[in-house]
Amino acid sequence: MTTVTAPPAPAPTRRSTTRRRPAGDIDGFRGIAALSTVAFHVWQQYSAYDAGGTHPPVDNPLLNAVLSLEVIDLFFVLSAFLLTLSYARAAIDGGSTRPARAFLFRRAIRILPLYVLAVLVVWATRNPTLPGNWQDLFEHLTFTHVFDQERIFYTLGPTWSLSLEVFFYFVLVGLGPLAVRACRRLRRRGSRVALCVTGCLALFAGPMAWITVAHYALDIPHTDWVAYFGPQARFGGFAAGMMLAVTLAALGDRARLTPRAALSLTALALAGLLGLSLQSDAEGFTFTYYHPIASALWLLLLFSTLHIRQRTFWNRFLTARWLTTVGLISYSLFIWHEPVMLVLHNVGLLPLGAAGFPWALLIVLAAALLVATASYWLVEYPASLLGRLKDAQGRPRDFYPEPGLR
């Protein structure tokens, strides 16, 4: 696919000058999401499940709501926002986007080296004699385990979400250039913005419609993982991130929030997420539509954090050194924390019973952070250097040009 270039707007328009927010804010969010994911899975490990429902390890509804807050939608919103932003700017204000081959190459070197290594290591330890569960290995290596009701959580349980991430990459490189081309035909900037917004809303509405039909019309139980964890149900998080990218590209430097307005919206979003976790039960509305609602709240939180006139104490918290450091290694932490937890449990290093949950959380966090740090510097960082093999257009870089062609 060639680079998509939109021509200058035919009528004089005020070009967006969206300033890039410091990367630390995003790294802070990644750190929060990664730490919350670890806490959530340790909480799950220490919860008891029976016919009466879930019995959490902590006898405090508010604390349980914090620990059981699912943040996978934050990962989806963040990823879609960052990856869609260049397409949104090109569609609304003109410019070029990276060719699909360059985009997919960079995504591959970001995701695959660590993922493939972790899948092979964990699968091999759990299948010591061949042939082992080859279907599980094949599905994980092809990111198709999200469509297998039995094996969706095998090997690396949380990586069902990476399947959706990979599918989103292909959706984006397909729809992004189409949106840019469609916007080239529109003279008015407002029309270009409206087209992009409409597309994002349609992508968000699709999963909402499926969840409604699956739950209320087809009476599919919530334990049907393929029905409610597949892209048809969970792509709303990516649509919310795309909407955030379109919104910030459209606004540019306009209507930036004052500190008071920003903190008010931040508090509203955080309160909404906490209330959503408190009110989510297997039979209620908030449980059924948890992920679309959460995605919208994460969008609001990110908007109130990024589109501001001046930084607040919330931004300073997000850019604290310890939190951005966790954000740096968040992918490794996400990949390795479950295997680390299960190894610690199997060798008897985690305390038993609900009373041991606080100590178990500290032990798992310490061990997982140590493993994730080593994983980042030994696997992720070296793999990132592979990006130098190709230029911005996705073509192989010539490291030894002919003397006369320098």
Short mmCIF file of C-alpha atoms in Angstrom, two decimals:
data_model
loop_
_atom_site.label_atom_id
_atom_site.label_comp_id
_atom_site.label_asym_id
_atom_site.label_seq_id
_atom_site.Cartn_x
_atom_site.Cartn_y
_atom_site.Cartn_z
CA MET A 1 0.00 0.00 0.00
CA THR A 2 1.34 3.41 -0.87
CA THR A 3 1.39 6.44 1.34
CA VAL A 4 -1.94 8.21 1.47
CA THR A 5 -1.55 11.94 0.95
CA ALA A 6 -4.43 14.32 1.34
CA PRO A 7 -4.21 17.57 -0.64
CA PRO A 8 -4.39 20.96 1.05
CA ALA A 9 -7.89 22.00 2.05
CA PRO A 10 -9.44 23.83 -0.87
CA ALA A 11 -10.71 26.66 1.27
CA PRO A 12 -8.64 28.56 3.84
CA THR A 13 -8.97 26.81 7.16
CA ARG A 14 -7.33 27.11 10.49
CA ARG A 15 -4.91 24.19 10.59
CA SER A 16 -4.88 22.07 13.70
CA THR A 17 -1.83 22.63 15.86
CA THR A 18 -2.49 19.91 18.37
CA ARG A 19 0.45 19.89 20.71
CA ARG A 20 1.81 16.52 21.64
CA ARG A 21 1.38 15.91 25.33
CA PRO A 22 4.41 14.65 27.23
CA ALA A 23 4.85 10.93 26.79
CA GLY A 24 4.98 10.64 30.58
CA ASP A 25 1.20 11.06 30.89
CA ILE A 26 0.61 8.06 28.64
CA ASP A 27 3.34 6.04 30.35
CA GLY A 28 1.66 6.84 33.66
CA PHE A 29 -1.64 5.46 32.39
CA ARG A 30 0.15 2.36 31.13
CA GLY A 31 1.71 1.91 34.55
CA ILE A 32 -1.65 2.23 36.31
CA ALA A 33 -3.24 -0.23 33.89
CA ALA A 34 -0.45 -2.79 34.30
CA LEU A 35 -0.43 -2.60 38.11
CA SER A 36 -4.22 -2.79 38.21
CA THR A 37 -4.15 -5.86 35.95
CA VAL A 38 -1.76 -7.65 38.30
CA ALA A 39 -3.92 -6.77 41.31
CA PHE A 40 -7.05 -7.94 39.50
CA HIS A 41 -5.62 -11.36 38.68
CA VAL A 42 -4.27 -11.92 42.19
CA TRP A 43 -7.72 -10.89 43.47
CA GLN A 44 -9.27 -13.46 41.10
CA GLN A 45 -6.83 -16.13 42.28
CA TYR A 46 -7.87 -15.59 45.91
CA SER A 47 -11.62 -15.27 45.27
CA ALA A 48 -13.87 -18.26 45.89
CA TYR A 49 -16.54 -19.21 43.38
CA ASP A 50 -19.61 -21.36 44.02
CA ALA A 51 -23.31 -21.52 43.27
CA GLY A 52 -23.81 -18.51 45.51
CA GLY A 53 -21.57 -16.34 43.37
CA THR A 54 -18.14 -14.79 43.88
CA HIS A 55 -16.67 -14.47 47.37
CA PRO A 56 -13.80 -11.95 47.23
CA PRO A 57 -10.81 -12.17 49.57
CA VAL A 58 -11.37 -8.71 51.05
CA ASP A 59 -14.44 -7.95 53.15
CA ASN A 60 -14.74 -4.34 52.01
CA PRO A 61 -17.02 -3.48 49.05
CA LEU A 62 -15.13 -0.29 48.15
CA LEU A 63 -11.70 -1.95 48.19
CA ASN A 64 -13.05 -4.90 46.27
CA ALA A 65 -14.42 -2.52 43.64
CA VAL A 66 -10.96 -1.00 43.23
CA LEU A 67 -9.23 -4.38 43.06
CA SER A 68 -11.78 -5.88 40.67
CA LEU A 69 -11.81 -2.89 38.31
CA GLU A 70 -11.13 -4.29 34.84
CA VAL A 71 -8.77 -2.00 32.94
CA ILE A 72 -8.42 -3.91 29.70
CA ASP A 73 -10.57 -1.25 28.04
CA LEU A 74 -8.00 1.38 29.04
CA PHE A 75 -5.35 -0.56 27.11
CA PHE A 76 -7.68 -0.66 24.09
CA VAL A 77 -8.54 3.05 24.26
CA LEU A 78 -4.89 4.06 24.69
CA SER A 79 -3.69 1.89 21.83
CA ALA A 80 -6.38 3.03 19.40
CA PHE A 81 -5.85 6.68 20.33
CA LEU A 82 -2.12 6.63 19.73
CA LEU A 83 -2.33 4.63 16.50
CA THR A 84 -5.28 6.54 15.02
CA LEU A 85 -4.01 10.06 15.71
CA SER A 86 -1.93 10.35 12.53
CA TYR A 87 -4.86 9.15 10.40
CA ALA A 88 -7.19 11.61 12.13
CA ARG A 89 -4.84 14.53 11.49
CA ALA A 90 -4.38 13.52 7.85
CA ALA A 91 -8.13 13.13 7.31
CA ILE A 92 -9.11 16.42 8.95
CA ASP A 93 -6.24 18.75 8.03
CA GLY A 94 -4.38 17.03 5.21
CA GLY A 95 -0.98 15.39 5.20
CA SER A 96 0.35 11.89 4.83
CA THR A 97 0.15 8.67 6.80
CA ARG A 98 2.62 5.87 7.20
CA PRO A 99 2.24 3.06 4.61
CA ALA A 100 0.56 -0.11 5.86
CA ARG A 101 3.74 -2.14 5.47
CA ALA A 102 5.68 0.26 7.69
CA PHE A 103 2.88 0.41 10.26
CA LEU A 104 2.50 -3.37 10.46
CA PHE A 105 6.26 -3.93 10.57
CA ARG A 106 6.64 -1.63 13.57
CA ARG A 107 3.67 -3.21 15.31
CA ALA A 108 5.12 -6.66 14.67
CA ILE A 109 8.49 -5.88 16.24
CA ARG A 110 6.69 -4.28 19.18
CA ILE A 111 4.37 -7.21 19.87
CA LEU A 112 5.73 -10.45 18.46
CA PRO A 113 9.25 -11.09 19.87
CA LEU A 114 8.21 -11.04 23.53
CA TYR A 115 4.82 -12.63 22.88
CA VAL A 116 6.17 -15.56 20.85
CA LEU A 117 8.97 -16.16 23.36
CA ALA A 118 6.56 -16.14 26.31
CA VAL A 119 4.06 -18.44 24.58
CA LEU A 120 6.78 -20.96 23.70
CA VAL A 121 8.31 -20.90 27.18
CA VAL A 122 5.03 -21.22 29.07
CA TRP A 123 3.57 -23.78 26.67
CA ALA A 124 6.72 -25.91 26.86
CA THR A 125 6.71 -25.92 30.66
CA ARG A 126 3.07 -27.01 30.72
CA ASN A 127 3.50 -29.59 27.94
CA PRO A 128 6.72 -31.38 28.93
CA THR A 129 6.06 -34.38 26.70
CA LEU A 130 5.33 -34.15 22.98
CA PRO A 131 3.11 -33.76 21.10
CA GLY A 132 1.43 -31.77 23.88
CA ASN A 133 -1.58 -29.57 23.24
CA TRP A 134 -0.58 -28.48 19.74
CA GLN A 135 -3.94 -26.86 19.03
CA ASP A 136 -3.43 -24.52 21.97
CA LEU A 137 0.06 -23.60 20.74
CA PHE A 138 -1.12 -23.03 17.18
CA GLU A 139 -4.04 -20.86 18.25
CA HIS A 140 -1.88 -18.69 20.49
CA LEU A 141 0.78 -18.21 17.83
CA THR A 142 -1.90 -17.22 15.29
CA PHE A 143 -3.89 -15.08 17.77
CA THR A 144 -6.99 -17.18 17.18
CA HIS A 145 -7.39 -18.51 20.73
CA VAL A 146 -9.96 -15.76 21.36
CA PHE A 147 -12.35 -17.81 19.19
CA ASP A 148 -11.86 -21.04 21.18
CA GLN A 149 -14.27 -21.38 24.10
CA GLU A 150 -12.06 -23.99 25.77
CA ARG A 151 -8.58 -22.59 25.18
CA ILE A 152 -9.14 -18.82 25.22
CA PHE A 153 -7.43 -18.51 28.62
CA TYR A 154 -4.84 -21.28 28.18
CA THR A 155 -1.05 -20.71 28.30
CA LEU A 156 -1.12 -16.92 28.81
CA GLY A 157 -4.61 -16.13 30.04
CA PRO A 158 -4.64 -12.32 29.62
CA THR A 159 -3.37 -12.47 26.04
CA TRP A 160 -6.83 -13.02 24.59
CA SER A 161 -6.81 -9.21 24.44
CA LEU A 162 -3.71 -9.23 22.23
CA SER A 163 -5.75 -11.11 19.64
CA LEU A 164 -8.12 -8.16 19.49
CA GLU A 165 -5.17 -5.76 19.38
CA VAL A 166 -3.74 -7.52 16.34
CA PHE A 167 -7.11 -7.62 14.59
CA PHE A 168 -7.45 -3.89 15.25
CA TYR A 169 -4.16 -3.23 13.45
CA PHE A 170 -5.57 -4.71 10.25
CA VAL A 171 -8.87 -2.87 10.66
CA LEU A 172 -7.00 0.42 11.13
CA VAL A 173 -4.75 0.06 8.08
CA GLY A 174 -7.86 -0.77 6.08
CA LEU A 175 -10.22 1.93 7.34
CA GLY A 176 -7.66 4.67 8.04
CA PRO A 177 -6.60 5.29 4.43
CA LEU A 178 -10.24 5.00 3.30
CA ALA A 179 -11.22 7.73 5.75
CA VAL A 180 -8.41 9.96 4.52
CA ARG A 181 -9.46 9.47 0.90
CA ALA A 182 -13.12 10.12 1.70
CA CYS A 183 -12.23 13.34 3.52
CA ARG A 184 -10.21 14.56 0.53
CA ARG A 185 -13.51 15.02 -1.32
CA LEU A 186 -14.94 17.34 1.33
CA ARG A 187 -14.10 21.04 1.16
CA ARG A 188 -15.34 22.06 4.60
CA ARG A 189 -13.30 21.09 7.64
CA GLY A 190 -16.47 20.64 9.67
CA SER A 191 -17.70 18.07 7.17
CA ARG A 192 -14.44 16.16 7.43
CA VAL A 193 -14.69 16.14 11.20
CA ALA A 194 -18.33 15.02 11.06
CA LEU A 195 -17.45 12.13 8.75
CA CYS A 196 -14.71 10.90 11.08
CA VAL A 197 -16.93 11.23 14.15
CA THR A 198 -19.75 9.34 12.43
CA GLY A 199 -17.39 6.50 11.56
CA CYS A 200 -16.18 6.22 15.16
CA LEU A 201 -19.75 6.23 16.49
CA ALA A 202 -20.71 3.49 14.06
CA LEU A 203 -17.76 1.36 15.19
CA PHE A 204 -18.77 1.93 18.82
CA ALA A 205 -22.43 1.14 18.17
CA GLY A 206 -21.68 -2.20 16.50
CA PRO A 207 -20.49 -4.00 19.67
CA MET A 208 -23.30 -2.39 21.67
CA ALA A 209 -25.82 -3.83 19.22
CA TRP A 210 -24.22 -7.28 19.35
CA ILE A 211 -24.19 -7.34 23.16
CA THR A 212 -27.86 -6.37 23.21
CA VAL A 213 -28.84 -9.08 20.75
CA ALA A 214 -26.63 -11.73 22.37
CA HIS A 215 -27.88 -11.06 25.89
CA TYR A 216 -31.51 -10.10 25.46
CA ALA A 217 -32.53 -11.79 22.19
CA LEU A 218 -30.34 -14.89 21.98
CA ASP A 219 -30.04 -15.37 25.76
CA ILE A 220 -26.34 -16.24 25.47
CA PRO A 221 -24.87 -16.69 28.99
CA HIS A 222 -22.07 -14.37 30.05
CA THR A 223 -19.78 -17.40 30.41
CA ASP A 224 -19.78 -17.82 26.63
CA TRP A 225 -16.32 -16.30 26.28
CA VAL A 226 -16.25 -16.28 22.49
CA ALA A 227 -19.52 -14.33 22.35
CA TYR A 228 -18.50 -11.64 24.82
CA PHE A 229 -14.70 -11.52 24.48
CA GLY A 230 -14.46 -11.53 20.69
CA PRO A 231 -14.05 -8.44 18.50
CA GLN A 232 -17.79 -8.27 17.84
CA ALA A 233 -18.28 -7.49 21.56
CA ARG A 234 -15.07 -5.72 22.61
CA PHE A 235 -14.14 -3.44 19.71
CA GLY A 236 -15.97 -0.59 21.42
CA GLY A 237 -12.81 0.20 23.38
CA PHE A 238 -10.86 0.71 20.17
CA ALA A 239 -13.70 2.84 18.74
CA ALA A 240 -13.55 5.04 21.86
CA GLY A 241 -9.81 5.52 21.38
CA MET A 242 -10.36 6.43 17.74
CA MET A 243 -12.99 8.96 18.81
CA LEU A 244 -10.49 10.51 21.23
CA ALA A 245 -7.93 10.83 18.43
CA VAL A 246 -10.49 12.47 16.14
CA THR A 247 -11.60 14.83 18.91
CA LEU A 248 -8.10 16.03 19.76
CA ALA A 249 -7.14 16.34 16.10
CA ALA A 250 -10.30 18.36 15.41
CA LEU A 251 -9.87 20.67 18.40
CA GLY A 252 -6.16 21.29 18.03
CA ASP A 253 -5.35 24.02 20.52
CA ARG A 254 -8.96 25.16 20.76
CA ALA A 255 -11.04 24.88 23.91
CA ARG A 256 -8.32 23.52 26.15
CA LEU A 257 -9.60 22.81 29.64
CA THR A 258 -8.80 25.00 32.61
CA PRO A 259 -7.29 23.20 35.62
CA ARG A 260 -10.61 23.33 37.45
CA ALA A 261 -12.57 21.93 34.50
CA ALA A 262 -9.94 19.27 33.85
CA LEU A 263 -9.88 18.08 37.45
CA SER A 264 -13.68 18.10 37.63
CA LEU A 265 -13.93 15.85 34.57
CA THR A 266 -11.12 13.65 35.91
CA ALA A 267 -12.97 13.22 39.21
CA LEU A 268 -16.22 12.50 37.35
CA ALA A 269 -14.57 9.82 35.21
CA LEU A 270 -12.83 8.15 38.15
CA ALA A 271 -16.02 8.20 40.22
CA GLY A 272 -17.92 6.72 37.29
CA LEU A 273 -15.39 3.88 36.92
CA LEU A 274 -15.53 3.13 40.64
CA GLY A 275 -19.33 3.22 40.65
CA LEU A 276 -19.42 0.96 37.61
CA SER A 277 -17.23 -1.60 39.38
CA LEU A 278 -19.36 -1.36 42.53
CA GLN A 279 -22.62 -1.87 40.67
CA SER A 280 -21.55 -4.62 38.28
CA ASP A 281 -23.26 -7.91 38.95
CA ALA A 282 -23.99 -10.85 36.70
CA GLU A 283 -27.64 -9.98 36.24
CA GLY A 284 -27.60 -6.21 35.95
CA PHE A 285 -27.42 -3.61 33.22
CA THR A 286 -23.98 -2.38 34.29
CA PHE A 287 -22.56 -5.90 34.03
CA THR A 288 -24.01 -6.44 30.57
CA TYR A 289 -22.73 -3.12 29.21
CA TYR A 290 -19.71 -2.81 31.49
CA HIS A 291 -17.09 -2.55 28.76
CA PRO A 292 -18.78 0.02 26.48
CA ILE A 293 -19.52 2.20 29.52
CA ALA A 294 -15.99 1.78 30.86
CA SER A 295 -14.53 2.67 27.45
CA ALA A 296 -16.51 5.91 27.38
CA LEU A 297 -15.32 6.78 30.89
CA TRP A 298 -11.68 6.04 30.01
CA LEU A 299 -12.10 8.30 26.98
CA LEU A 300 -13.35 11.09 29.25
CA LEU A 301 -10.47 10.56 31.68
CA LEU A 302 -7.86 10.69 28.91
CA PHE A 303 -9.45 13.77 27.36
CA SER A 304 -9.46 15.63 30.68
CA THR A 305 -5.80 14.66 31.17
CA LEU A 306 -4.45 15.53 27.73
CA HIS A 307 -6.50 18.49 26.44
CA ILE A 308 -5.54 21.02 29.09
CA ARG A 309 -4.15 24.53 29.35
CA GLN A 310 -1.73 23.74 32.13
CA ARG A 311 -0.72 20.65 34.01
CA THR A 312 -2.37 19.73 37.30
CA PHE A 313 -1.43 17.57 40.26
CA TRP A 314 -3.09 14.66 38.41
CA ASN A 315 -0.62 15.10 35.56
CA ARG A 316 2.23 15.34 38.04
CA PHE A 317 1.09 12.07 39.61
CA LEU A 318 0.99 10.39 36.21
CA THR A 319 4.53 11.54 35.44
CA ALA A 320 6.02 10.40 38.75
CA ARG A 321 9.24 8.56 38.01
CA TRP A 322 8.19 5.30 39.65
CA LEU A 323 4.93 5.18 37.69
CA THR A 324 6.41 6.01 34.28
CA THR A 325 9.06 3.36 34.92
CA VAL A 326 6.32 0.80 35.42
CA GLY A 327 4.69 2.15 32.26
CA LEU A 328 7.92 1.55 30.36
CA ILE A 329 7.91 -2.14 31.27
CA SER A 330 4.11 -2.49 31.25
CA TYR A 331 3.98 -4.85 28.26
CA SER A 332 6.45 -7.26 29.87
CA LEU A 333 4.56 -6.97 33.16
CA PHE A 334 1.30 -7.75 31.37
CA ILE A 335 2.81 -10.80 29.66
CA TRP A 336 4.66 -12.36 32.59
CA HIS A 337 2.64 -11.59 35.71
CA GLU A 338 0.22 -14.54 35.42
CA PRO A 339 2.93 -17.21 34.83
CA VAL A 340 4.92 -15.70 37.73
CA MET A 341 1.88 -15.84 40.00
CA LEU A 342 1.12 -19.45 39.09
CA VAL A 343 4.73 -20.56 39.57
CA LEU A 344 4.84 -18.91 43.01
CA HIS A 345 1.56 -20.60 43.90
CA ASN A 346 2.65 -24.03 42.67
CA VAL A 347 5.93 -24.01 44.61
CA GLY A 348 4.18 -22.89 47.79
CA LEU A 349 5.57 -19.38 48.06
CA LEU A 350 2.14 -17.73 48.27
CA PRO A 351 0.14 -17.86 51.50
CA LEU A 352 -3.08 -19.87 51.51
CA GLY A 353 -6.58 -18.63 52.21
CA ALA A 354 -8.26 -15.27 51.81
CA ALA A 355 -6.29 -13.85 54.74
CA GLY A 356 -3.09 -14.29 52.75
CA PHE A 357 -4.25 -12.10 49.88
CA PRO A 358 -2.44 -8.85 50.90
CA TRP A 359 0.89 -10.67 51.26
CA ALA A 360 0.32 -12.58 48.04
CA LEU A 361 -0.32 -9.32 46.18
CA LEU A 362 2.95 -7.84 47.44
CA ILE A 363 4.93 -11.00 46.63
CA VAL A 364 3.50 -11.33 43.12
CA LEU A 365 4.02 -7.62 42.39
CA ALA A 366 7.65 -7.72 43.54
CA ALA A 367 8.47 -10.87 41.58
CA ALA A 368 6.57 -9.81 38.44
CA LEU A 369 8.19 -6.37 38.40
CA LEU A 370 11.63 -7.97 38.66
CA VAL A 371 10.90 -10.39 35.81
CA ALA A 372 9.32 -7.63 33.71
CA THR A 373 12.34 -5.37 34.12
CA ALA A 374 14.68 -8.11 32.95
CA SER A 375 12.31 -8.96 30.11
CA TYR A 376 12.20 -5.36 28.90
CA TRP A 377 15.96 -4.93 28.72
CA LEU A 378 16.73 -8.43 27.43
CA VAL A 379 13.87 -8.83 24.94
CA GLU A 380 11.73 -5.74 24.33
CA TYR A 381 14.45 -3.12 24.00
CA PRO A 382 16.74 -5.16 21.71
CA ALA A 383 13.72 -6.08 19.56
CA SER A 384 12.81 -2.40 19.23
CA LEU A 385 16.15 -1.81 17.50
CA LEU A 386 14.87 -3.90 14.59
CA GLY A 387 12.85 -0.84 13.61
CA ARG A 388 16.02 0.60 12.14
CA LEU A 389 16.01 -2.08 9.45
CA LYS A 390 13.34 -0.20 7.48
CA ASP A 391 12.80 3.44 6.62
CA ALA A 392 9.67 5.53 7.24
CA GLN A 393 8.08 4.12 4.08
CA GLY A 394 8.56 0.52 5.19
CA ARG A 395 11.30 -0.19 2.66
CA PRO A 396 14.50 -2.01 3.67
CA ARG A 397 17.09 0.53 4.74
CA ASP A 398 20.29 0.60 2.71
CA PHE A 399 23.12 0.58 5.23
CA TYR A 400 25.82 0.31 2.55
CA PRO A 401 24.95 2.68 -0.30
CA GLU A 402 27.14 2.98 -3.34
CA PRO A 403 29.80 5.72 -2.87
CA GLY A 404 28.29 7.90 -5.58
CA LEU A 405 24.75 7.59 -4.14
CA ARG A 406 25.39 8.88 -0.66
#
